[in-house]
C-alpha cells in the first residue's frame, strides 16, 4: 500500500510512519525538517522498501502541490493520504499572538485543504483512495485555554465529515480520527513528567493501519482514541 503522511518528521507522524512501514507499506513523508525526514528514511527503508520524502511548508499551496506530486511520482501512485501535520498551541485568546493564530489556521486548515486537493485528482481517476484526517478530541469538545487551536480542529472535523459525502461516490473513503492525549513528546508541559498514561504515536499509527484495511465497500468514518487513564492530578 502506498501512503503519504504529512507531518511525518516528529511526534504522531513518526509513529504513523513507523507502524505503516512495519506493516509493509511504502510511505511518502512530508514535512519541513529535512534532517528528521532523512533520518526516518534511513531507519525504515530496506532493500525491498524505499520510503521517499519531500520537504514543503503546508502553508504554501504551490509548494504543497509540488511536494505531493513528487511523492506520488516516486511512489508510482497513491492509495492513501494521512493529513496529520498540525500546529498545536494551547493558549487562551488573551495570550495567543496573531502570528500564532495564523500559523495554526494556515497549517491546520489551509494546509489540510491544499494537501487533500493534491491527491484527489489521482484518486478520483483511479476510482479509489483513502483520506485519513487527524482531528482531535478538541475538534469535538470545547478546549478552555485553547480556543484558537480548537477552532482549527473543529474546522478539520467539519471539512473531513463533509468531504466524506463529496467523495464517497468516487470510491474514496474518508476517516476522521479524534485522538485524546498522545505522547508526541513535542507538547509535554514538563519534560520530566510521567507521560506513560498517554496514547503512544505508534498506537495512532496502528489505528490508521486498521482503518486502511477495511474491505473496499466498507469505510470506518470516525475513530476516537483515548488513554484509559485520566490525566494525573497536578
Ligand atoms: N499530541 C496530542 O496529544 C494530539 C492530540 C490530538 C490531536 N493531535 C493532532 O495530531 C497532529 C500531530 O500532532 P503532534 O502532537 O504529533 O505534533 P508535533 O509533534 O508538533 O508534530 C507536528 C508535525 O507537523 C509538521 N508541521 C507543522 N507545521 C507544518 C507546516 N507548516 N508544513 C509542513 N509540516 C508541518 C511538523 O513537521 P516540521 O516541523 O518538520 O515541518 C511535525 O512533523 C496535529 O494535527 C495535532 O493537532 C495531537
Short mmCIF file of C-alpha atoms and ligand atoms in Angstrom, two decimals:
data_model
loop_
_atom_site.label_atom_id
_atom_site.label_comp_id
_atom_site.label_asym_id
_atom_site.label_seq_id
_atom_site.Cartn_x
_atom_site.Cartn_y
_atom_site.Cartn_z
CA UNK A 1 0.00 0.00 0.00
CA UNK A 2 1.30 3.49 -0.93
CA UNK A 3 0.58 6.04 1.77
CA UNK A 4 1.54 9.72 2.07
CA UNK A 5 1.84 11.08 5.62
CA UNK A 6 2.05 14.82 6.35
CA UNK A 7 3.82 15.98 9.48
CA UNK A 8 5.92 12.82 9.30
CA UNK A 9 9.05 14.33 10.86
CA UNK A 10 8.02 14.39 14.53
CA UNK A 11 5.51 13.18 17.10
CA UNK A 12 2.42 11.30 15.93
CA UNK A 13 3.58 11.43 12.29
CA UNK A 14 6.73 9.49 13.17
CA UNK A 15 4.65 6.86 14.95
CA UNK A 16 2.36 6.53 11.93
CA UNK A 17 5.34 6.14 9.58
CA UNK A 18 6.94 3.51 11.79
CA UNK A 19 3.73 1.40 12.11
CA UNK A 20 2.91 1.59 8.40
CA UNK A 21 6.48 0.80 7.33
CA UNK A 22 6.50 -2.20 9.71
CA UNK A 23 3.28 -3.42 8.05
CA UNK A 24 4.92 -3.33 4.61
CA UNK A 25 3.51 -0.04 3.29
CA UNK A 26 5.61 2.28 1.18
CA UNK A 27 5.36 5.64 2.91
CA UNK A 28 5.84 9.06 1.31
CA UNK A 29 6.79 11.50 4.06
CA UNK A 30 6.13 15.25 4.00
CA UNK A 31 7.24 17.96 6.47
CA UNK A 32 9.67 20.90 6.61
CA UNK A 33 12.54 19.33 8.61
CA UNK A 34 14.75 17.59 6.08
CA UNK A 35 17.22 16.11 8.58
CA UNK A 36 14.41 14.39 10.51
CA UNK A 37 12.84 13.01 7.32
CA UNK A 38 16.20 11.75 6.09
CA UNK A 39 16.77 10.04 9.42
CA UNK A 40 13.35 8.33 9.22
CA UNK A 41 14.05 7.27 5.65
CA UNK A 42 17.33 5.65 6.71
CA UNK A 43 15.70 3.97 9.71
CA UNK A 44 12.77 2.43 7.84
CA UNK A 45 13.99 1.78 4.29
CA UNK A 46 15.05 -1.78 3.48
CA UNK A 47 16.26 -3.48 0.33
CA UNK A 48 12.58 -4.14 -0.50
CA UNK A 49 11.03 -0.84 0.56
CA UNK A 50 12.28 2.69 -0.06
CA UNK A 51 10.34 5.48 1.62
CA UNK A 52 10.63 8.80 -0.26
CA UNK A 53 10.27 12.18 1.40
CA UNK A 54 9.54 15.73 0.25
CA UNK A 55 10.09 18.96 2.16
CA UNK A 56 7.36 21.57 1.98
CA UNK A 57 5.62 24.17 4.09
CA UNK A 58 1.93 23.24 4.02
CA UNK A 59 1.07 26.93 4.38
CA UNK A 60 2.20 27.34 0.75
CA UNK A 61 -0.31 25.88 -1.75
CA UNK A 62 2.16 25.61 -4.64
CA UNK A 63 4.93 24.04 -2.56
CA UNK A 64 2.41 21.55 -1.16
CA UNK A 65 1.10 20.57 -4.60
CA UNK A 66 4.65 20.17 -5.94
CA UNK A 67 5.77 18.05 -2.97
CA UNK A 68 2.74 15.76 -3.16
CA UNK A 69 3.12 15.35 -6.94
CA UNK A 70 6.80 14.43 -6.37
CA UNK A 71 5.82 11.82 -3.76
CA UNK A 72 3.09 10.33 -5.97
CA UNK A 73 5.67 10.11 -8.78
CA UNK A 74 8.25 8.37 -6.58
CA UNK A 75 5.67 6.03 -5.03
CA UNK A 76 4.25 5.39 -8.52
CA UNK A 77 0.74 6.08 -7.25
CA UNK A 78 -1.11 6.82 -4.04
CA UNK A 79 -3.61 4.72 -2.11
CA UNK A 80 -3.99 6.93 0.94
CA UNK A 81 -3.15 10.35 2.38
CA UNK A 82 -2.90 10.82 6.12
CA UNK A 83 -3.34 14.51 6.96
CA UNK A 84 -1.54 14.59 10.27
CA UNK A 85 0.58 17.78 10.21
CA UNK A 86 -0.57 20.39 12.65
CA UNK A 87 0.49 23.25 14.88
CA UNK A 88 -0.60 22.80 18.48
CA UNK A 89 -0.52 25.99 20.55
CA UNK A 90 -2.59 25.74 23.66
CA UNK A 91 -3.10 29.34 24.78
CA UNK A 92 -6.22 31.32 25.54
CA UNK A 93 -7.31 34.32 23.48
CA UNK A 94 -5.57 36.80 25.81
CA UNK A 95 -2.17 35.16 25.37
CA UNK A 96 -2.22 33.97 21.76
CA UNK A 97 -0.36 36.22 19.29
CA UNK A 98 -1.66 36.95 15.79
CA UNK A 99 1.33 35.10 14.33
CA UNK A 100 0.40 32.01 16.37
CA UNK A 101 -3.22 32.22 15.22
CA UNK A 102 -2.11 32.50 11.57
CA UNK A 103 0.35 29.60 11.93
CA UNK A 104 -2.44 27.34 13.24
CA UNK A 105 -5.07 28.42 10.69
CA UNK A 106 -2.62 28.33 7.76
CA UNK A 107 -1.32 24.87 8.66
CA UNK A 108 -4.22 23.05 10.34
CA UNK A 109 -6.93 24.34 7.97
CA UNK A 110 -5.35 25.70 4.76
CA UNK A 111 -2.60 23.05 4.67
CA UNK A 112 -5.15 20.29 5.17
CA UNK A 113 -7.14 21.64 2.22
CA UNK A 114 -4.08 22.05 -0.06
CA UNK A 115 -2.76 18.53 0.62
CA UNK A 116 -6.18 16.96 0.16
CA UNK A 117 -6.73 18.71 -3.17
CA UNK A 118 -3.34 17.50 -4.38
CA UNK A 119 -4.29 13.79 -4.07
CA UNK A 120 -7.95 13.93 -5.08
CA UNK A 121 -7.27 14.11 -8.85
CA UNK A 122 -5.35 10.81 -9.00
CA UNK A 123 -7.73 9.13 -6.51
CA UNK A 124 -10.81 10.15 -8.50
CA UNK A 125 -9.19 8.92 -11.70
CA UNK A 126 -8.39 5.50 -10.21
CA UNK A 127 -11.81 5.27 -8.55
CA UNK A 128 -10.29 4.51 -5.15
CA UNK A 129 -8.39 6.14 -2.32
CA UNK A 130 -8.48 6.86 1.39
CA UNK A 131 -8.09 10.16 3.24
CA UNK A 132 -7.38 9.95 6.95
CA UNK A 133 -7.63 13.27 8.75
CA UNK A 134 -6.15 13.62 12.23
CA UNK A 135 -8.53 15.92 14.06
CA UNK A 136 -8.56 15.85 17.88
CA UNK A 137 -10.86 15.45 20.83
CA UNK A 138 -10.53 19.26 20.74
CA UNK A 139 -12.25 19.11 17.34
CA UNK A 140 -15.29 17.62 19.02
CA UNK A 141 -15.46 19.12 22.52
CA UNK A 142 -14.55 22.63 23.73
CA UNK A 143 -11.00 23.22 24.95
CA UNK A 144 -10.91 26.01 27.52
CA UNK A 145 -7.47 27.64 27.29
CA UNK A 146 -7.09 26.57 23.68
CA UNK A 147 -9.96 28.21 21.80
CA UNK A 148 -7.94 29.01 18.66
CA UNK A 149 -6.45 25.51 18.42
CA UNK A 150 -9.92 24.02 18.95
CA UNK A 151 -11.33 26.25 16.19
CA UNK A 152 -8.85 24.76 13.70
CA UNK A 153 -9.63 21.23 14.83
CA UNK A 154 -13.40 21.79 14.60
CA UNK A 155 -12.69 23.05 11.06
CA UNK A 156 -10.80 19.82 10.34
CA UNK A 157 -13.75 17.79 11.63
CA UNK A 158 -16.29 19.74 9.57
CA UNK A 159 -14.17 19.52 6.44
CA UNK A 160 -13.49 15.84 6.89
CA UNK A 161 -17.07 14.80 7.61
CA UNK A 162 -18.43 16.89 4.71
CA UNK A 163 -15.71 15.68 2.34
CA UNK A 164 -16.81 12.11 3.01
CA UNK A 165 -20.17 12.96 1.45
CA UNK A 166 -18.50 14.66 -1.53
CA UNK A 167 -16.08 11.88 -2.49
CA UNK A 168 -17.71 8.60 -1.44
CA UNK A 169 -19.42 8.20 -4.83
CA UNK A 170 -15.96 8.18 -6.45
CA UNK A 171 -14.84 5.20 -4.36
CA UNK A 172 -12.81 7.41 -1.99
CA UNK A 173 -13.01 6.79 1.75
CA UNK A 174 -12.62 9.48 4.42
CA UNK A 175 -11.84 8.70 8.05
CA UNK A 176 -11.69 11.32 10.79
CA UNK A 177 -9.53 10.33 13.76
CA UNK A 178 -10.06 12.01 17.13
CA UNK A 179 -7.06 11.40 19.39
CA UNK A 180 -7.13 12.36 23.04
CA UNK A 181 -3.80 12.95 24.80
CA UNK A 182 -0.94 11.46 22.78
CA UNK A 183 2.66 11.39 23.97
CA UNK A 184 4.08 13.10 20.92
CA UNK A 185 6.90 14.46 23.13
CA UNK A 186 6.59 17.89 21.49
CA UNK A 187 3.86 19.05 23.83
CA UNK A 188 4.99 17.83 27.23
CA UNK A 189 4.43 20.70 29.65
CA UNK A 190 7.16 19.27 31.84
CA UNK A 191 9.71 17.03 30.08
CA UNK A 192 10.22 15.04 33.30
CA UNK A 193 6.52 14.48 33.99
CA UNK A 194 5.13 10.96 33.66
CA UNK A 195 3.64 10.55 30.16
CA UNK A 196 3.13 6.78 30.31
CA UNK A 197 -0.63 7.18 30.76
CA UNK A 198 -0.99 8.77 27.29
CA UNK A 199 -1.69 7.09 23.96
CA UNK A 200 1.54 6.49 22.02
CA UNK A 201 2.13 7.83 18.47
CA UNK A 202 2.52 4.22 17.29
CA UNK A 203 -0.96 3.41 18.64
CA UNK A 204 -2.38 6.20 16.45
CA UNK A 205 -0.39 4.60 13.59
CA UNK A 206 -1.98 1.24 14.39
CA UNK A 207 -5.45 2.83 14.26
CA UNK A 208 -4.58 4.20 10.80
CA UNK A 209 -3.44 0.76 9.66
CA UNK A 210 -6.64 -0.83 10.98
CA UNK A 211 -8.94 1.57 9.11
CA UNK A 212 -6.88 1.27 5.93
CA UNK A 213 -7.64 -2.45 5.94
CA UNK A 214 -11.39 -2.48 5.73
CA UNK A 215 -12.79 -4.07 2.57
CA UNK A 216 -13.35 -1.69 -0.40
CA UNK A 217 -17.09 -1.29 0.24
CA UNK A 218 -16.67 -0.51 3.96
CA UNK A 219 -15.47 2.83 5.36
CA UNK A 220 -14.79 3.40 9.05
CA UNK A 221 -15.65 7.09 9.01
CA UNK A 222 -14.70 8.00 12.59
CA UNK A 223 -12.32 6.72 15.26
CA UNK A 224 -11.88 8.15 18.76
CA UNK A 225 -8.70 7.02 20.51
CA UNK A 226 -8.07 7.99 24.12
CA UNK A 227 -5.99 6.99 27.09
CA UNK A 228 -7.97 4.89 29.52
CA UNK A 229 -6.35 6.64 32.48
CA UNK A 230 -7.28 10.18 33.39
CA UNK A 231 -4.52 12.82 33.46
CA UNK A 232 -2.64 12.75 36.77
CA UNK A 233 -3.67 15.50 39.19
CA UNK A 234 -1.12 18.39 39.26
N1 LIG B 1 -0.26 15.39 20.68
C1 LIG B 1 -1.53 15.26 21.00
O1 LIG B 1 -1.88 14.99 22.17
C2 LIG B 1 -2.59 15.38 19.94
C3 LIG B 1 -3.92 15.04 20.30
C4 LIG B 1 -4.91 15.13 19.32
C5 LIG B 1 -4.59 15.51 18.03
N2 LIG B 1 -3.32 15.85 17.71
C6 LIG B 1 -3.02 16.26 16.32
O2 LIG B 1 -2.04 15.37 15.81
C7 LIG B 1 -1.27 16.04 14.82
C8 LIG B 1 0.21 15.88 15.15
O3 LIG B 1 0.47 16.42 16.42
P1 LIG B 1 1.81 16.14 17.21
O4 LIG B 1 1.47 16.16 18.66
O5 LIG B 1 2.49 14.95 16.67
O6 LIG B 1 2.63 17.46 16.87
P2 LIG B 1 4.20 17.67 16.63
O7 LIG B 1 4.97 16.67 17.37
O8 LIG B 1 4.44 19.13 16.89
O9 LIG B 1 4.38 17.39 15.08
C9 LIG B 1 3.78 18.22 14.14
C10 LIG B 1 4.19 17.76 12.75
O10 LIG B 1 3.57 18.64 11.78
C11 LIG B 1 4.57 19.17 10.93
N3 LIG B 1 4.24 20.53 10.53
C12 LIG B 1 3.89 21.55 11.34
N4 LIG B 1 3.72 22.68 10.63
C13 LIG B 1 3.97 22.34 9.32
C14 LIG B 1 3.97 23.08 8.12
N5 LIG B 1 3.68 24.38 8.07
N6 LIG B 1 4.28 22.44 6.98
C15 LIG B 1 4.59 21.11 6.99
N7 LIG B 1 4.59 20.36 8.12
C16 LIG B 1 4.30 20.97 9.27
C17 LIG B 1 5.87 19.12 11.75
O11 LIG B 1 6.98 18.99 10.88
P3 LIG B 1 8.07 20.12 10.59
O12 LIG B 1 8.18 20.98 11.79
O13 LIG B 1 9.27 19.31 10.24
O14 LIG B 1 7.51 20.84 9.39
C18 LIG B 1 5.69 17.83 12.55
O15 LIG B 1 6.12 16.72 11.80
C19 LIG B 1 -1.74 17.50 14.80
O16 LIG B 1 -2.65 17.67 13.73
C20 LIG B 1 -2.45 17.65 16.15
O17 LIG B 1 -3.47 18.63 16.08
C21 LIG B 1 -2.29 15.81 18.64
#
